[in-house]
Amino acid sequence: MKLIRKITFPFVPIYYAVTSLRNKLYDLDIKKSVSYDFPLICVGNLSVGGTGKTPMVEYLINLLKHDYKLATLSRGYKRKTKGFQLANETSSANTLGDEPLQFYSKFKNDILVAVDSDRNNGIKTLRLLENKPEVILLDDAFQHRKVKAGFNILLTAYGNIYTEDFVLPTGNLREPKIGAKRAHVIVVTKCPMDLSENDKTSIIKKLNIKPYQHVFFSFINYAEIVFSLERSVKLNQLKDFTLVTGIANANTLVEFLKEKDLKFDHLNFNDHHDFSETDIKELETKQLIITTEKDFMRLKHYQSLKNKLFYLPIAIGLNNEPKFNKLIKDFCKEA
């Protein structure tokens, strides 16, 4: 893969020019962005996957769900349906995508969960509902310039911040790093728990933030319990298991489990992997399977895995959490 990326380096200027021109047309209002008169919060990144958008959206849901009628709107990556879909009891990963299904499974009594590749259509359709949302969280919409969110949260992963990356196809950036100027808040995700103040200062310097921007650092909190559809088991009671991941970067999870001195083998698939019949047959041979919450959404309907499939929940913690929360709540009040 590294060799392929080096070979494709001559194409970087072309990709850079095309994405820069597109953004410039939006900046100059030649291509139109639609603004709305109610709070729209966008969570996204500059890079391709692996920055922790899903736990950030869940953090915002927990922060706002008691004060506002809330909805999430996602593209619904790899779903088998088209157009606008509103989650309900019959929804699956095929109709919604794995991440929206995860939102619905956890928060269906508190929020609306919708998908639409046309974000403007999705927003308008949600607002036509009788129980219309007062705040909409846009999942993975930082590059979707047809909508102008009132508040942009940009995520970048510790150890791979966007200022040290290249645009596709050699690097992982979907657009040039100057696009970060659209963010109101930048969150450096997946940080070590013991990240020093000197390290934070060094990262902030590299990010070269604008006067109006705020930087926060987040870390992953893994649960000490895994869950199936019917029961839960403490992590320290697990003996020998297979870890199954279909996420952009499983390194943090693998390191966490190793630190627990747990014995496991690892089946590592690509992000949003569409599990085939062959994959399922292989999983059926395993005694115990631990997976991520996102992967669980794609696997839980297989009856043959029901008694052996568990997921490990995660949440994020933030430094200076009160300041972050205040920024979000103040925006929602004033928008």
C-alpha positions as a printed NumPy array, in Angstrom:
array([[  0.   ,   0.   ,   0.   ],
       [  2.812,   2.42 ,   0.857],
       [  4.444,   1.722,  -2.532],
       [  1.165,   2.394,  -4.356],
       [  0.768,   5.695,  -2.525],
       [  4.278,   6.745,  -3.495],
       [  3.615,   5.842,  -7.122],
       [  0.425,   7.942,  -7.137],
       [  2.18 ,  11.064,  -5.802],
       [  2.166,  12.773,  -9.265],
       [ -1.658,  12.787,  -9.076],
       [ -1.672,  14.739,  -5.794],
       [ -1.458,  18.189,  -7.484],
       [ -4.447,  17.302,  -9.678],
       [ -6.581,  16.223,  -6.719],
       [ -5.393,  19.266,  -4.766],
       [ -6.322,  21.632,  -7.603],
       [ -9.775,  20.133,  -8.15 ],
       [-10.78 ,  20.166,  -4.47 ],
       [ -9.28 ,  23.621,  -3.947],
       [-11.228,  25.012,  -6.895],
       [-14.445,  23.472,  -5.597],
       [-13.963,  25.026,  -2.162],
       [-13.024,  28.378,  -3.665],
       [-16.25 ,  28.437,  -5.671],
       [-18.196,  27.888,  -2.453],
       [-16.118,  30.483,  -0.574],
       [-16.872,  33.047,  -3.307],
       [-20.574,  32.093,  -3.244],
       [-20.432,  31.062,  -6.914],
       [-21.521,  27.598,  -5.841],
       [-24.32 ,  28.006,  -3.303],
       [-24.44 ,  26.779,   0.275],
       [-27.801,  26.699,   2.045],
       [-28.002,  28.161,   5.556],
       [-30.796,  27.44 ,   8.038],
       [-32.42 ,  29.442,  10.824],
       [-32.079,  26.742,  13.485],
       [-29.035,  24.975,  14.993],
       [-27.124,  22.693,  12.642],
       [-23.981,  21.116,  14.101],
       [-21.599,  19.328,  11.735],
       [-19.15 ,  16.657,  12.912],
       [-16.52 ,  15.712,  10.359],
       [-12.873,  15.455,   9.422],
       [-10.456,  16.233,   6.62 ],
       [ -9.109,  12.704,   6.401],
       [-10.627,   9.418,   5.272],
       [-12.124,   7.666,   8.309],
       [-10.738,   6.708,  11.667],
       [-11.027,   9.953,  13.651],
       [-13.887,   9.   ,  15.966],
       [-16.917,  10.766,  14.483],
       [-19.442,   8.27 ,  15.869],
       [-18.512,   8.628,  19.557],
       [-18.407,  12.418,  19.122],
       [-21.946,  12.423,  17.718],
       [-23.038,  10.25 ,  20.637],
       [-21.389,  12.677,  23.05 ],
       [-23.406,  15.529,  21.526],
       [-26.612,  13.484,  21.701],
       [-26.114,  12.888,  25.413],
       [-25.276,  16.566,  25.915],
       [-28.359,  17.941,  24.138],
       [-31.11 ,  15.308,  24.172],
       [-32.752,  16.541,  27.38 ],
       [-33.012,  20.151,  26.223],
       [-33.942,  19.87 ,  22.548],
       [-35.857,  17.74 ,  20.094],
       [-32.85 ,  16.228,  18.394],
       [-32.093,  14.424,  15.122],
       [-29.014,  12.968,  13.486],
       [-28.624,  13.052,   9.722],
       [-26.064,  10.849,   7.979],
       [-25.368,   9.804,   4.42 ],
       [-25.946,   6.161,   5.32 ],
       [-22.694,   4.785,   3.933],
       [-23.014,   1.351,   2.262],
       [-26.758,   1.08 ,   2.852],
       [-28.817,  -0.723,   0.22 ],
       [-31.582,   1.914,   0.076],
       [-31.894,   5.25 ,  -1.705],
       [-33.172,   8.679,  -0.721],
       [-34.476,   9.739,   2.672],
       [-34.93 ,   7.056,   5.333],
       [-36.171,   7.611,   8.875],
       [-35.107,   4.912,  11.314],
       [-37.756,   2.685,  12.869],
       [-38.065,  -0.729,  14.501],
       [-37.697,  -2.514,  11.169],
       [-34.483,  -0.696,  10.207],
       [-31.239,  -2.566,   9.644],
       [-27.673,  -1.817,   8.601],
       [-28.833,  -2.479,   5.024],
       [-31.507,   0.225,   5.159],
       [-29.616,   2.816,   7.256],
       [-25.917,   1.975,   7.365],
       [-24.134,   0.703,  10.466],
       [-23.449,   4.   ,  12.265],
       [-26.993,   5.46 ,  11.964],
       [-28.36 ,   2.081,  13.12 ],
       [-26.07 ,   2.345,  16.132],
       [-27.492,   5.795,  16.948],
       [-31.032,   4.463,  16.635],
       [-30.347,   1.346,  18.727],
       [-28.977,   3.439,  21.585],
       [-31.107,   6.583,  21.437],
       [-34.375,   5.695,  19.678],
       [-36.481,   6.906,  22.613],
       [-34.753,  10.294,  22.662],
       [-33.986,  11.351,  19.076],
       [-34.835,  10.959,  15.404],
       [-32.281,   9.203,  13.198],
       [-32.365,   9.821,   9.458],
       [-30.182,   9.188,   6.413],
       [-30.087,  10.97 ,   3.074],
       [-27.163,  11.453,   0.697],
       [-28.741,  14.815,  -0.192],
       [-28.291,  16.591,   3.141],
       [-30.486,  19.553,   2.163],
       [-33.342,  17.23 ,   1.263],
       [-32.802,  15.327,   4.511],
       [-32.917,  18.521,   6.576],
       [-36.043,  19.8  ,   4.848],
       [-37.809,  16.439,   5.198],
       [-36.994,  16.232,   8.914],
       [-38.312,  19.748,   9.461],
       [-41.602,  18.852,   7.766],
       [-42.272,  16.138,  10.324],
       [-44.984,  16.79 ,  12.892],
       [-42.449,  16.216,  15.664],
       [-39.734,  18.191,  13.878],
       [-36.266,  18.423,  15.428],
       [-35.049,  21.68 ,  16.944],
       [-31.372,  20.734,  16.498],
       [-29.864,  18.502,  13.794],
       [-26.461,  16.827,  14.093],
       [-24.845,  16.305,  10.681],
       [-22.642,  13.228,  10.755],
       [-19.601,  13.263,   8.444],
       [-20.664,  16.355,   6.5  ],
       [-17.618,  18.634,   6.683],
       [-17.007,  18.328,   2.922],
       [-20.718,  18.607,   2.105],
       [-20.567,  22.299,   1.206],
       [-24.135,  22.446,  -0.15 ],
       [-25.174,  22.821,   3.495],
       [-23.678,  25.563,   5.632],
       [-23.78 ,  24.327,   9.207],
       [-23.858,  26.948,  11.907],
       [-21.22 ,  25.103,  13.948],
       [-18.451,  22.852,  12.586],
       [-16.552,  20.369,  14.753],
       [-13.45 ,  19.069,  12.971],
       [-11.801,  15.894,  14.259],
       [ -8.187,  14.887,  13.718],
       [ -6.521,  11.829,  15.223],
       [ -3.555,  12.071,  17.582],
       [ -0.431,  10.808,  15.831],
       [ -1.894,  11.589,  12.411],
       [ -3.02 ,  15.216,  12.523],
       [ -4.095,  16.714,   9.223],
       [ -1.265,  19.281,   9.081],
       [  1.219,  16.413,   8.655],
       [ -0.736,  14.61 ,   5.933],
       [ -1.184,  14.832,   2.147],
       [ -4.335,  14.866,   0.051],
       [ -5.466,  11.723,  -1.729],
       [ -4.306,   9.529,  -3.351],
       [ -0.896,   9.626,  -1.618],
       [ -2.203,  10.821,   1.735],
       [ -5.534,  10.522,   3.541],
       [ -6.907,  14.055,   3.192],
       [-10.158,  14.502,   1.285],
       [ -9.326,  18.164,   0.71 ],
       [ -6.356,  20.489,   1.36 ],
       [ -5.609,  21.25 ,   4.996],
       [ -6.609,  24.901,   4.519],
       [-10.19 ,  23.604,   4.683],
       [ -9.758,  23.444,   8.449],
       [-10.456,  27.189,   8.543],
       [-14.193,  26.363,   8.343],
       [-14.071,  24.678,  11.761],
       [-15.215,  26.444,  14.906],
       [-13.816,  23.682,  17.108],
       [-10.96 ,  21.258,  16.398],
       [-10.794,  18.101,  18.513],
       [ -7.636,  16.01 ,  18.573],
       [ -9.035,  12.533,  19.17 ],
       [ -7.656,   9.229,  20.484],
       [ -5.087,  10.951,  22.683],
       [ -3.169,   9.057,  25.375],
       [ -4.66 ,   9.522,  28.821],
       [ -1.363,  10.96 ,  30.065],
       [ -0.901,  13.534,  27.282],
       [  1.251,  16.313,  28.741],
       [  0.601,  20.045,  28.561],
       [  3.806,  20.415,  26.535],
       [  2.496,  17.897,  23.985],
       [ -0.818,  19.761,  23.773],
       [  0.978,  23.053,  23.219],
       [  3.128,  21.494,  20.493],
       [  0.076,  20.083,  18.68 ],
       [ -1.817,  23.386,  18.88 ],
       [  1.192,  25.127,  17.377],
       [  1.253,  22.637,  14.491],
       [ -2.459,  23.168,  13.868],
       [ -1.856,  26.897,  13.412],
       [ -5.402,  27.721,  14.485],
       [ -7.319,  30.887,  13.679],
       [ -8.296,  33.383,  16.423],
       [-11.918,  32.219,  16.334],
       [-11.081,  28.53 ,  16.74 ],
       [-10.914,  26.398,  19.892],
       [ -8.858,  23.219,  20.305],
       [ -9.766,  20.309,  22.576],
       [ -8.194,  16.932,  23.235],
       [-10.224,  13.759,  23.622],
       [ -9.469,  10.192,  24.64 ],
       [-11.333,   6.906,  24.375],
       [-13.015,   5.343,  27.391],
       [-13.541,   1.628,  26.828],
       [-16.161,  -0.169,  28.893],
       [-15.146,  -2.945,  31.268],
       [-18.098,  -5.045,  30.105],
       [-19.028,  -6.566,  26.743],
       [-22.649,  -6.991,  25.655],
       [-24.621,  -9.368,  23.471],
       [-28.296,  -9.035,  22.552],
       [-29.24 , -10.849,  25.737],
       [-26.48 , -10.647,  28.327],
       [-23.268,  -9.002,  29.456],
       [-19.883, -10.308,  30.584],
       [-17.063,  -8.53 ,  32.404],
       [-13.908,  -8.154,  30.344],
       [-11.728,  -9.793,  32.988],
       [-13.898, -12.92 ,  32.781],
       [-13.123, -13.492,  29.108],
       [-10.758, -16.335,  28.432],
       [ -9.892, -16.843,  24.78 ],
       [-11.754, -15.002,  22.023],
       [-11.625, -13.673,  18.469],
       [-11.603,  -9.916,  17.971],
       [-13.442,  -8.935,  14.777],
       [-13.042,  -5.387,  13.479],
       [-14.211,  -3.625,  10.341],
       [-13.126,  -0.102,  11.262],
       [-10.587,   2.303,   9.803],
       [ -8.018,   1.833,  12.568],
       [ -8.242,  -0.884,  15.218],
       [ -4.828,  -0.22 ,  16.78 ],
       [ -6.148,   1.608,  19.842],
       [ -8.626,  -1.164,  20.618],
       [ -6.026,  -3.886,  20.131],
       [ -3.596,  -2.11 ,  22.471],
       [ -6.308,  -1.685,  25.108],
       [ -7.112,  -5.418,  25.078],
       [ -3.431,  -6.336,  25.198],
       [ -2.948,  -4.089,  28.22 ],
       [ -5.69 ,  -6.111,  29.901],
       [ -3.58 ,  -9.259,  29.298],
       [ -6.445, -10.831,  27.378],
       [ -5.776, -13.688,  25.   ],
       [ -7.288, -13.251,  21.53 ],
       [ -6.719, -13.573,  17.817],
       [ -7.697, -10.72 ,  15.497],
       [ -9.68 , -10.787,  12.251],
       [ -9.161,  -7.315,  10.814],
       [-11.389,  -6.225,   7.904],
       [-11.637,  -2.95 ,   5.994],
       [-13.764,  -0.094,   7.31 ],
       [-17.525,  -0.723,   6.9  ],
       [-16.762,  -4.264,   5.71 ],
       [-19.734,  -5.992,   4.124],
       [-19.547,  -9.455,   5.703],
       [-19.915, -12.187,   3.101],
       [-21.348, -15.67 ,   3.454],
       [-17.777, -16.984,   3.585],
       [-16.927, -14.534,   6.381],
       [-19.954, -15.645,   8.401],
       [-19.067, -19.304,   7.987],
       [-15.6  , -18.552,   9.331],
       [-17.063, -16.657,  12.297],
       [-19.371, -19.594,  13.037],
       [-16.283, -21.702,  13.798],
       [-15.231, -19.326,  16.589],
       [-16.112, -19.999,  20.216],
       [-16.439, -16.377,  21.298],
       [-16.413, -13.162,  19.254],
       [-15.803,  -9.648,  20.538],
       [-16.382,  -6.822,  18.108],
       [-16.961,  -3.079,  17.96 ],
       [-20.403,  -1.589,  18.395],
       [-20.417,  -0.523,  14.746],
       [-19.527,  -4.017,  13.491],
       [-22.111,  -5.513,  15.846],
       [-24.803,  -3.623,  13.912],
       [-23.878,  -5.578,  10.769],
       [-23.553,  -8.957,  12.475],
       [-26.268,  -9.117,  15.149],
       [-29.011, -10.427,  12.815],
       [-27.142, -13.683,  12.108],
       [-28.829, -16.262,  14.324],
       [-25.816, -18.576,  14.085],
       [-23.719, -15.951,  15.913],
       [-26.324, -14.957,  18.484],
       [-24.879, -16.808,  21.479],
       [-21.234, -15.992,  20.799],
       [-21.265, -12.373,  19.556],
       [-20.499,  -9.486,  21.952],
       [-19.532,  -5.845,  21.475],
       [-17.354,  -3.542,  23.545],
       [-18.884,  -0.054,  23.979],
       [-16.743,   3.067,  23.925],
       [-17.278,   6.696,  24.862],
       [-15.051,   9.752,  24.666],
       [-13.687,  11.961,  27.4  ],
       [-12.65 ,  15.552,  26.784],
       [-10.159,  17.866,  28.393],
       [-11.809,  21.118,  29.471],
       [-15.21 ,  19.498,  29.052],
       [-17.174,  22.379,  30.657],
       [-15.808,  24.851,  28.086],
       [-16.642,  22.512,  25.189],
       [-20.163,  21.921,  26.506],
       [-20.726,  25.645,  26.963],
       [-19.678,  26.399,  23.378],
       [-22.188,  23.864,  22.059],
       [-25.04 ,  24.915,  24.331],
       [-24.45 ,  28.627,  23.734],
       [-24.575,  28.04 ,  19.983],
       [-27.862,  26.154,  20.27 ],
       [-29.399,  28.926,  22.36 ],
       [-28.249,  31.722,  20.069],
       [-28.704,  30.119,  16.63 ]])
